[in-house]
Tab-separated table of C-alpha atoms in Angstrom:
chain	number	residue	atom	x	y	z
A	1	UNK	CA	89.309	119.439	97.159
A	2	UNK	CA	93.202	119.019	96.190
A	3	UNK	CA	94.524	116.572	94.103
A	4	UNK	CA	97.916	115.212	95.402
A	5	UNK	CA	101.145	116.615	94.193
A	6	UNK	CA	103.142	113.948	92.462
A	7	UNK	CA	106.892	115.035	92.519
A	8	UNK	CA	108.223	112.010	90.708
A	9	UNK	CA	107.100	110.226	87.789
A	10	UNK	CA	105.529	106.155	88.725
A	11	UNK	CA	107.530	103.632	87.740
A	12	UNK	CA	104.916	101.140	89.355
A	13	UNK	CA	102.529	98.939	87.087
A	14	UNK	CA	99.321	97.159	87.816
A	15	UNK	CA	100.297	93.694	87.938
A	16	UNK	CA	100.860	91.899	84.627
A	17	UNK	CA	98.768	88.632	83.851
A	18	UNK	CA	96.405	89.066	87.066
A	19	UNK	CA	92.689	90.326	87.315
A	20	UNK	CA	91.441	92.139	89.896
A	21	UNK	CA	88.889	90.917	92.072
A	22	UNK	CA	87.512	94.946	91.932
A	23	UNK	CA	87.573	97.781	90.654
A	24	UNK	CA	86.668	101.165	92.197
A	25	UNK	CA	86.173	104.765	92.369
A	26	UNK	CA	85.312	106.359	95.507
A	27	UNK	CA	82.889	109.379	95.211
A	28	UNK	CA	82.924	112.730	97.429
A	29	UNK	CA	81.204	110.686	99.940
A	30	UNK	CA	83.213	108.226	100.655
A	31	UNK	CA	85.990	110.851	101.974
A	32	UNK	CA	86.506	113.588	104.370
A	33	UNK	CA	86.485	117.258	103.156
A	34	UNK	CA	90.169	117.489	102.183
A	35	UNK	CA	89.261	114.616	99.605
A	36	UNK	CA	91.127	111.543	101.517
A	37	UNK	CA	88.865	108.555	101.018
A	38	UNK	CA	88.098	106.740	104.434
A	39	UNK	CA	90.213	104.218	105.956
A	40	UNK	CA	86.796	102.775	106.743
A	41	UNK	CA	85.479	102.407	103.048
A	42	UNK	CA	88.850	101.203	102.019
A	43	UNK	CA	88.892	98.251	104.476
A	44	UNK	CA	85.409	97.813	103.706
A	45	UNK	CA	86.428	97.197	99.661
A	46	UNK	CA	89.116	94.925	100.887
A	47	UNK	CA	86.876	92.949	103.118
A	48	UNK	CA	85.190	92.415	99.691
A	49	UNK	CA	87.467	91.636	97.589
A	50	UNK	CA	89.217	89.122	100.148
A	51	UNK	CA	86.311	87.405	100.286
A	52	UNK	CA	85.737	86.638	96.423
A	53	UNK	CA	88.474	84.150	96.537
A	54	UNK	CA	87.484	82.809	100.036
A	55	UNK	CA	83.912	81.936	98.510
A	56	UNK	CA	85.375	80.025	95.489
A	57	UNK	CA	87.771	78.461	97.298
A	58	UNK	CA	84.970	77.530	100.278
A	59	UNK	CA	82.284	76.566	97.714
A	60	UNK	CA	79.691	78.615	99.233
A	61	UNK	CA	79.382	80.964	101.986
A	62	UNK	CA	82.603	82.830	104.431
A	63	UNK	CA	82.677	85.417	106.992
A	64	UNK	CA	84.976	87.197	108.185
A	65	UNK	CA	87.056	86.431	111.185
A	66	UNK	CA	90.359	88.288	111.587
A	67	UNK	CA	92.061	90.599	109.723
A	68	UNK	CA	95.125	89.474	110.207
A	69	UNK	CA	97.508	92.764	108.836
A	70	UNK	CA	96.688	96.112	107.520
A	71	UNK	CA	98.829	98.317	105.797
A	72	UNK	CA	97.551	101.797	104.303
A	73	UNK	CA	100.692	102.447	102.236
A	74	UNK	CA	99.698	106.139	100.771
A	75	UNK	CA	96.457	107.949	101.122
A	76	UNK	CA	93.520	107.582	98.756
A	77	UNK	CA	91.980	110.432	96.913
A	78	UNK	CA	88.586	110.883	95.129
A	79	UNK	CA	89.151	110.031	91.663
A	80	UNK	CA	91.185	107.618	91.836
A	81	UNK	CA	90.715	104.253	90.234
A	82	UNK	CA	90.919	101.359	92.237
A	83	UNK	CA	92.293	97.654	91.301
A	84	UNK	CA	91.812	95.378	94.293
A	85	UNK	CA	94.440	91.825	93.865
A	86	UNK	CA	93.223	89.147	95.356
A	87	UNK	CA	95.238	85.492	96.474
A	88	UNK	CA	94.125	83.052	98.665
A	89	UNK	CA	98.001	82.381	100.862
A	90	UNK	CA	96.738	79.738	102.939
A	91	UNK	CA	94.067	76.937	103.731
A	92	UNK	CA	93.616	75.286	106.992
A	93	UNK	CA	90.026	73.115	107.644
A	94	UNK	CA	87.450	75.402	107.572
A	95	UNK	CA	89.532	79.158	107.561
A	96	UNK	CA	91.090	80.450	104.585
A	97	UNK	CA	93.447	83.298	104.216
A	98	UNK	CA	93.741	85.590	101.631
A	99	UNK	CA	96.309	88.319	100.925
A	100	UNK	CA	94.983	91.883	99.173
A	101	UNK	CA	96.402	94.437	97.401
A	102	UNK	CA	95.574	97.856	96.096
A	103	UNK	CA	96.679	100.098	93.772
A	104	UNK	CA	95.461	103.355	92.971
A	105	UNK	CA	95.621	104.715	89.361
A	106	UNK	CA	96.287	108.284	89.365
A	107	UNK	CA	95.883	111.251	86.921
A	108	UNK	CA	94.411	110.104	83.931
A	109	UNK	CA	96.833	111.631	81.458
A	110	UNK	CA	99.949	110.344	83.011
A	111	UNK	CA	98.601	106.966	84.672
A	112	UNK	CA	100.584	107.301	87.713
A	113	UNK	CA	99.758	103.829	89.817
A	114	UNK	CA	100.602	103.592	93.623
A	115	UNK	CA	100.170	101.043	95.703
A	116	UNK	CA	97.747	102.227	98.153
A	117	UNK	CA	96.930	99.261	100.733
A	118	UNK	CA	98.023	95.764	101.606
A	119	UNK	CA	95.939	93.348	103.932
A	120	UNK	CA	96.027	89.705	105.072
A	121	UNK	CA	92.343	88.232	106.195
A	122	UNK	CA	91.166	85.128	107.192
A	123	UNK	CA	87.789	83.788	106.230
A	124	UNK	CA	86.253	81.256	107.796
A	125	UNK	CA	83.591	78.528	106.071
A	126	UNK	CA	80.056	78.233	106.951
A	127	UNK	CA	77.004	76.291	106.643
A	128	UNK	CA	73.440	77.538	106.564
A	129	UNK	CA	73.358	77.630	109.754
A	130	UNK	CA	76.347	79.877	110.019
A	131	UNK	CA	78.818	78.060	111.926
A	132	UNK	CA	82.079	76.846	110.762
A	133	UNK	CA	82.121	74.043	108.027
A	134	UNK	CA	84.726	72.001	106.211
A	135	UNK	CA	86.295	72.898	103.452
A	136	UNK	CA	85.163	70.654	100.418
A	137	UNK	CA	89.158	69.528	98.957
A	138	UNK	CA	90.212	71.093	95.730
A	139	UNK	CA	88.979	68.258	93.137
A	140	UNK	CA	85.539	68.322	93.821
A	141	UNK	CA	85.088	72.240	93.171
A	142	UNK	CA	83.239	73.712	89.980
A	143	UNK	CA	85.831	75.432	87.687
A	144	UNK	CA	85.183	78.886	86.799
């Protein structure tokens, strides 16, 4: 497998005073032969880490139901360490939407980062019985 050639030096940071929702490293099998991870595991990781927010936010249980943009910015290799940035952009009733970003931290000794992927979903509430519920409003949530 080849690593990508970096002609110029990364100027790009993780972002300052944010967490991410995840971190990641995808493995040999999680990419095709050439070592490019899967657009299909990516999007899964987003999926996940879009959804952390939605569930505080929602108090309980979301699925997915539209993935609004997606953006694969520069390819994703094995060995890279992923930091997925997660921010809920909007509320409506019972859908929330959440904007993702990922960057990739490259070659240990330098630390190049790149931002790999962007994504807006939209999550929608649910009950136990799975079908779209209200959202609860802000002040009556448990603080983390």
């Amino acid at each position: 497998m080849t690593q990508p050639q970096n002609t110029t030096a990364s100027s790009l940071r993780l972002p300052e005073g944010k967490m991410p929702m995840l971190r990641m490293m995808p493995s040999p099998a999680d990419a095709n032969v050439y070592g490019d991870v899967f657009g299909g595991w990516i999007m899964a990781q987003v999926d996940v880490a879009g959804s952390l927010p939605a569930v505080r936010r929602a108090n309980g249980r979301v699925a997915t139901i539209a993935v609004n943009s997606f953006l694969f910015k520069e390819p994703v290799f094995v060995g890279d360490l992923l930091s997925f940035y997660a921010d809920v952009v909007k509320v409506g009733n019972t859908s929330i939407t959440v904007y993702v970003e990922v960057y990739a931290e490259r070659n240990r000794l330098q630390t190049d980062v790149v931002k790999v992927t962007e994504a807006t979903l939209t999550y929608v509430a649910t009950g136990p019985d799975r079908k779209p519920r209200q959202l609860p409003p802000l002040e009556s949530l448990i603080a983390y």
